Amino acid sequence: MSVGSCTLEIPADHPAFAGHFPGHPIVPGVVLVDAAARAIAAALGLGEPCWQIGSVKFVRPVSPGETLRLSWKAPAASGAIAFSIDTAGQPVASGTLTPRAPVGRDSA
């Protein structure tokens, strides 16, 4: 089993903030999941896999500039990676991701 953690940085000038939501920006859930997947893939040496999302639960909005902590557990048998994200000890999101081989593109 592989266990790890790291800090996630979502830049305050991330383009998703412009429309999510004007006057009261919050980090979109897809940005959180993407940041988590990229960090886990880099830490585990997975390259750039496609991901199957088993489940994701968002429990608290995240504002620009918040320091986020990502933790994960990757059991060898199932292939699913359980992750959680928190800020200042408060849970933000959790779920499971399973890396999959990238789908080939038809060149025709």
Short mmCIF file of N, CA and C in Angstrom, two decimals:
data_model
loop_
_atom_site.label_atom_id
_atom_site.label_comp_id
_atom_site.label_asym_id
_atom_site.label_seq_id
_atom_site.Cartn_x
_atom_site.Cartn_y
_atom_site.Cartn_z
N MET A 1 0.85 -1.18 0.00
CA MET A 1 0.00 0.00 0.00
C MET A 1 0.89 1.23 0.00
N SER A 2 0.56 2.17 -0.84
CA SER A 2 1.28 3.44 -0.91
C SER A 2 0.44 4.52 -0.22
N VAL A 3 1.06 5.25 0.67
CA VAL A 3 0.40 6.33 1.39
C VAL A 3 1.22 7.59 1.20
N GLY A 4 0.56 8.71 1.00
CA GLY A 4 1.30 9.95 0.82
C GLY A 4 0.46 11.17 1.09
N SER A 5 1.12 12.31 1.08
CA SER A 5 0.43 13.58 1.24
C SER A 5 1.29 14.68 0.64
N CYS A 6 0.65 15.78 0.31
CA CYS A 6 1.35 16.94 -0.23
C CYS A 6 0.44 18.16 -0.10
N THR A 7 1.02 19.31 -0.34
CA THR A 7 0.27 20.56 -0.36
C THR A 7 -0.20 20.81 -1.78
N LEU A 8 -1.45 21.23 -1.93
CA LEU A 8 -1.98 21.61 -3.24
C LEU A 8 -2.06 23.13 -3.31
N GLU A 9 -1.65 23.67 -4.43
CA GLU A 9 -1.73 25.11 -4.66
C GLU A 9 -2.68 25.36 -5.83
N ILE A 10 -3.74 26.10 -5.60
CA ILE A 10 -4.62 26.55 -6.67
C ILE A 10 -4.35 28.04 -6.82
N PRO A 11 -3.71 28.47 -7.90
CA PRO A 11 -3.34 29.88 -8.04
C PRO A 11 -4.56 30.80 -7.97
N ALA A 12 -4.40 31.93 -7.30
CA ALA A 12 -5.50 32.89 -7.16
C ALA A 12 -5.95 33.44 -8.50
N ASP A 13 -5.09 33.35 -9.52
CA ASP A 13 -5.46 33.84 -10.85
C ASP A 13 -5.92 32.70 -11.77
N HIS A 14 -6.27 31.55 -11.20
CA HIS A 14 -6.75 30.42 -12.01
C HIS A 14 -7.95 30.90 -12.83
N PRO A 15 -8.00 30.57 -14.13
CA PRO A 15 -9.09 31.06 -14.98
C PRO A 15 -10.49 30.62 -14.55
N ALA A 16 -10.61 29.55 -13.80
CA ALA A 16 -11.94 29.08 -13.37
C ALA A 16 -12.62 30.06 -12.42
N PHE A 17 -11.84 30.88 -11.72
CA PHE A 17 -12.43 31.82 -10.77
C PHE A 17 -13.26 32.91 -11.44
N ALA A 18 -12.95 33.23 -12.69
CA ALA A 18 -13.64 34.32 -13.38
C ALA A 18 -15.15 34.08 -13.44
N GLY A 19 -15.57 32.86 -13.63
CA GLY A 19 -16.99 32.59 -13.74
C GLY A 19 -17.55 31.75 -12.61
N HIS A 20 -16.77 31.54 -11.57
CA HIS A 20 -17.19 30.61 -10.50
C HIS A 20 -16.86 31.18 -9.13
N PHE A 21 -17.46 32.04 -8.58
CA PHE A 21 -18.60 32.84 -9.00
C PHE A 21 -18.19 34.31 -8.91
N PRO A 22 -18.56 35.14 -9.86
CA PRO A 22 -18.15 36.55 -9.84
C PRO A 22 -18.54 37.22 -8.51
N GLY A 23 -17.58 37.89 -7.91
CA GLY A 23 -17.82 38.57 -6.64
C GLY A 23 -17.61 37.70 -5.42
N HIS A 24 -17.68 36.39 -5.58
CA HIS A 24 -17.46 35.45 -4.47
C HIS A 24 -16.85 34.17 -5.04
N PRO A 25 -15.58 34.24 -5.48
CA PRO A 25 -14.99 33.08 -6.14
C PRO A 25 -14.77 31.89 -5.20
N ILE A 26 -15.05 30.70 -5.71
CA ILE A 26 -14.72 29.46 -5.02
C ILE A 26 -14.09 28.51 -6.03
N VAL A 27 -13.27 27.61 -5.53
CA VAL A 27 -12.60 26.64 -6.40
C VAL A 27 -13.64 25.62 -6.89
N PRO A 28 -13.80 25.47 -8.20
CA PRO A 28 -14.72 24.45 -8.70
C PRO A 28 -14.26 23.04 -8.30
N GLY A 29 -15.21 22.17 -8.05
CA GLY A 29 -14.89 20.80 -7.66
C GLY A 29 -14.00 20.10 -8.67
N VAL A 30 -14.24 20.34 -9.96
CA VAL A 30 -13.43 19.68 -10.98
C VAL A 30 -11.97 20.13 -10.90
N VAL A 31 -11.72 21.37 -10.48
CA VAL A 31 -10.35 21.85 -10.33
C VAL A 31 -9.68 21.14 -9.15
N LEU A 32 -10.43 20.93 -8.06
CA LEU A 32 -9.88 20.19 -6.91
C LEU A 32 -9.53 18.76 -7.30
N VAL A 33 -10.45 18.08 -7.98
CA VAL A 33 -10.21 16.68 -8.36
C VAL A 33 -9.04 16.59 -9.35
N ASP A 34 -8.98 17.52 -10.30
CA ASP A 34 -7.87 17.52 -11.26
C ASP A 34 -6.54 17.73 -10.55
N ALA A 35 -6.48 18.68 -9.63
CA ALA A 35 -5.23 18.94 -8.90
C ALA A 35 -4.82 17.71 -8.09
N ALA A 36 -5.80 17.06 -7.46
CA ALA A 36 -5.51 15.85 -6.68
C ALA A 36 -4.99 14.74 -7.59
N ALA A 37 -5.66 14.51 -8.71
CA ALA A 37 -5.26 13.44 -9.63
C ALA A 37 -3.85 13.68 -10.18
N ARG A 38 -3.56 14.92 -10.55
CA ARG A 38 -2.22 15.23 -11.08
C ARG A 38 -1.14 15.03 -10.02
N ALA A 39 -1.41 15.47 -8.79
CA ALA A 39 -0.43 15.32 -7.72
C ALA A 39 -0.19 13.85 -7.38
N ILE A 40 -1.25 13.06 -7.32
CA ILE A 40 -1.12 11.63 -7.03
C ILE A 40 -0.35 10.94 -8.15
N ALA A 41 -0.71 11.23 -9.39
CA ALA A 41 -0.02 10.61 -10.53
C ALA A 41 1.47 10.93 -10.51
N ALA A 42 1.82 12.18 -10.21
CA ALA A 42 3.23 12.57 -10.16
C ALA A 42 3.95 11.84 -9.02
N ALA A 43 3.32 11.78 -7.86
CA ALA A 43 3.95 11.14 -6.70
C ALA A 43 4.15 9.64 -6.90
N LEU A 44 3.23 9.01 -7.60
CA LEU A 44 3.30 7.56 -7.81
C LEU A 44 3.97 7.17 -9.12
N GLY A 45 4.41 8.16 -9.89
CA GLY A 45 5.08 7.88 -11.15
C GLY A 45 4.18 7.25 -12.20
N LEU A 46 2.93 7.70 -12.25
CA LEU A 46 1.95 7.10 -13.16
C LEU A 46 1.90 7.76 -14.54
N GLY A 47 2.67 8.79 -14.76
CA GLY A 47 2.57 9.50 -16.03
C GLY A 47 1.30 10.33 -16.05
N GLU A 48 0.57 10.26 -17.15
CA GLU A 48 -0.69 11.01 -17.29
C GLU A 48 -1.83 10.06 -17.62
N PRO A 49 -2.29 9.28 -16.64
CA PRO A 49 -3.36 8.32 -16.92
C PRO A 49 -4.71 9.01 -17.05
N CYS A 50 -5.64 8.32 -17.68
CA CYS A 50 -7.04 8.70 -17.58
C CYS A 50 -7.49 8.23 -16.20
N TRP A 51 -8.48 8.87 -15.63
CA TRP A 51 -8.93 8.50 -14.29
C TRP A 51 -10.39 8.10 -14.30
N GLN A 52 -10.70 7.07 -13.57
CA GLN A 52 -12.09 6.71 -13.29
C GLN A 52 -12.40 7.24 -11.90
N ILE A 53 -13.44 8.06 -11.80
CA ILE A 53 -13.83 8.59 -10.50
C ILE A 53 -14.84 7.63 -9.89
N GLY A 54 -14.46 7.01 -8.78
CA GLY A 54 -15.37 6.10 -8.09
C GLY A 54 -16.42 6.86 -7.31
N SER A 55 -15.97 7.88 -6.60
CA SER A 55 -16.86 8.73 -5.82
C SER A 55 -16.10 9.99 -5.44
N VAL A 56 -16.84 11.06 -5.24
CA VAL A 56 -16.26 12.30 -4.71
C VAL A 56 -17.33 12.98 -3.88
N LYS A 57 -16.94 13.44 -2.72
CA LYS A 57 -17.85 14.18 -1.85
C LYS A 57 -17.19 15.51 -1.51
N PHE A 58 -17.90 16.60 -1.79
CA PHE A 58 -17.42 17.94 -1.46
C PHE A 58 -18.18 18.41 -0.22
N VAL A 59 -17.45 18.79 0.81
CA VAL A 59 -18.11 19.13 2.08
C VAL A 59 -17.94 20.58 2.49
N ARG A 60 -17.08 21.32 1.80
CA ARG A 60 -16.84 22.70 2.16
C ARG A 60 -16.28 23.44 0.95
N PRO A 61 -16.76 24.67 0.69
CA PRO A 61 -16.18 25.43 -0.41
C PRO A 61 -14.76 25.88 -0.09
N VAL A 62 -13.96 26.07 -1.13
CA VAL A 62 -12.58 26.52 -0.99
C VAL A 62 -12.44 27.86 -1.69
N SER A 63 -11.88 28.83 -0.99
CA SER A 63 -11.66 30.16 -1.54
C SER A 63 -10.26 30.27 -2.12
N PRO A 64 -10.06 31.21 -3.05
CA PRO A 64 -8.71 31.41 -3.60
C PRO A 64 -7.71 31.69 -2.48
N GLY A 65 -6.52 31.12 -2.61
CA GLY A 65 -5.46 31.38 -1.64
C GLY A 65 -5.43 30.46 -0.44
N GLU A 66 -6.44 29.61 -0.26
CA GLU A 66 -6.41 28.69 0.88
C GLU A 66 -5.35 27.61 0.66
N THR A 67 -4.64 27.27 1.72
CA THR A 67 -3.65 26.20 1.66
C THR A 67 -4.38 24.87 1.83
N LEU A 68 -4.18 23.99 0.88
CA LEU A 68 -4.86 22.69 0.87
C LEU A 68 -3.86 21.57 1.10
N ARG A 69 -4.29 20.56 1.84
CA ARG A 69 -3.47 19.38 2.09
C ARG A 69 -4.17 18.18 1.48
N LEU A 70 -3.47 17.49 0.59
CA LEU A 70 -3.97 16.27 -0.05
C LEU A 70 -3.32 15.07 0.62
N SER A 71 -4.12 14.08 0.97
CA SER A 71 -3.61 12.81 1.49
C SER A 71 -4.23 11.69 0.67
N TRP A 72 -3.48 10.60 0.48
CA TRP A 72 -4.00 9.48 -0.29
C TRP A 72 -3.47 8.15 0.23
N LYS A 73 -4.24 7.10 -0.09
CA LYS A 73 -3.86 5.71 0.19
C LYS A 73 -4.14 4.94 -1.08
N ALA A 74 -3.14 4.23 -1.57
CA ALA A 74 -3.28 3.47 -2.81
C ALA A 74 -3.08 1.98 -2.54
N PRO A 75 -4.16 1.25 -2.25
CA PRO A 75 -4.01 -0.19 -2.04
C PRO A 75 -3.65 -0.90 -3.34
N ALA A 76 -2.71 -1.81 -3.26
CA ALA A 76 -2.22 -2.50 -4.46
C ALA A 76 -3.27 -3.40 -5.11
N ALA A 77 -4.13 -4.03 -4.34
CA ALA A 77 -5.06 -5.03 -4.88
C ALA A 77 -6.13 -4.44 -5.80
N SER A 78 -6.85 -3.43 -5.36
CA SER A 78 -7.99 -2.92 -6.13
C SER A 78 -7.60 -1.90 -7.18
N GLY A 79 -6.51 -1.20 -6.98
CA GLY A 79 -6.12 -0.14 -7.90
C GLY A 79 -6.75 1.19 -7.58
N ALA A 80 -7.79 1.21 -6.75
CA ALA A 80 -8.45 2.47 -6.38
C ALA A 80 -7.60 3.22 -5.37
N ILE A 81 -7.55 4.52 -5.53
CA ILE A 81 -6.78 5.39 -4.64
C ILE A 81 -7.76 6.25 -3.87
N ALA A 82 -7.80 6.08 -2.56
CA ALA A 82 -8.65 6.91 -1.71
C ALA A 82 -7.91 8.20 -1.41
N PHE A 83 -8.60 9.33 -1.53
CA PHE A 83 -7.95 10.61 -1.25
C PHE A 83 -8.84 11.49 -0.39
N SER A 84 -8.21 12.43 0.29
CA SER A 84 -8.94 13.45 1.03
C SER A 84 -8.17 14.76 0.92
N ILE A 85 -8.92 15.85 0.94
CA ILE A 85 -8.35 17.19 0.89
C ILE A 85 -8.89 17.95 2.08
N ASP A 86 -7.99 18.65 2.78
CA ASP A 86 -8.45 19.49 3.89
C ASP A 86 -7.72 20.82 3.86
N THR A 87 -8.24 21.76 4.62
CA THR A 87 -7.61 23.06 4.80
C THR A 87 -7.77 23.45 6.26
N ALA A 88 -6.67 23.80 6.88
CA ALA A 88 -6.66 24.19 8.30
C ALA A 88 -7.36 23.14 9.16
N GLY A 89 -7.16 21.87 8.83
CA GLY A 89 -7.75 20.78 9.61
C GLY A 89 -9.22 20.52 9.33
N GLN A 90 -9.82 21.28 8.43
CA GLN A 90 -11.23 21.10 8.10
C GLN A 90 -11.35 20.33 6.78
N PRO A 91 -12.16 19.27 6.73
CA PRO A 91 -12.30 18.52 5.48
C PRO A 91 -12.93 19.36 4.38
N VAL A 92 -12.43 19.17 3.18
CA VAL A 92 -12.92 19.88 2.00
C VAL A 92 -13.57 18.90 1.02
N ALA A 93 -12.88 17.81 0.74
CA ALA A 93 -13.37 16.82 -0.23
C ALA A 93 -12.71 15.48 0.03
N SER A 94 -13.36 14.42 -0.43
CA SER A 94 -12.78 13.08 -0.35
C SER A 94 -13.39 12.24 -1.46
N GLY A 95 -12.71 11.16 -1.78
CA GLY A 95 -13.23 10.29 -2.82
C GLY A 95 -12.26 9.21 -3.20
N THR A 96 -12.55 8.55 -4.33
CA THR A 96 -11.67 7.51 -4.85
C THR A 96 -11.45 7.74 -6.34
N LEU A 97 -10.23 7.49 -6.76
CA LEU A 97 -9.82 7.59 -8.16
C LEU A 97 -9.10 6.31 -8.54
N THR A 98 -9.33 5.83 -9.76
CA THR A 98 -8.62 4.66 -10.26
C THR A 98 -7.95 5.04 -11.58
N PRO A 99 -6.61 4.91 -11.65
CA PRO A 99 -5.94 5.23 -12.91
C PRO A 99 -6.25 4.17 -13.96
N ARG A 100 -6.48 4.63 -15.17
CA ARG A 100 -6.75 3.76 -16.32
C ARG A 100 -5.79 4.11 -17.43
N ALA A 101 -5.54 3.17 -18.31
CA ALA A 101 -4.69 3.45 -19.48
C ALA A 101 -5.41 4.47 -20.35
N PRO A 102 -4.66 5.41 -20.92
CA PRO A 102 -5.29 6.39 -21.81
C PRO A 102 -5.99 5.69 -22.98
N VAL A 103 -7.12 6.24 -23.38
CA VAL A 103 -7.88 5.69 -24.49
C VAL A 103 -7.23 6.16 -25.78
N GLY A 104 -7.00 5.22 -26.71
CA GLY A 104 -6.39 5.58 -28.00
C GLY A 104 -7.33 6.44 -28.82
N ARG A 105 -6.74 7.30 -29.65
CA ARG A 105 -7.55 8.16 -30.52
C ARG A 105 -7.52 7.61 -31.93
N ASP A 106 -8.65 7.65 -32.55
CA ASP A 106 -8.75 7.20 -33.94
C ASP A 106 -8.16 8.30 -34.83
N SER A 107 -7.16 7.96 -35.62
CA SER A 107 -6.49 8.96 -36.44
C SER A 107 -7.22 9.24 -37.75
N ALA A 108 -8.30 8.54 -38.03
CA ALA A 108 -9.02 8.74 -39.29
C ALA A 108 -9.84 10.00 -39.28
#
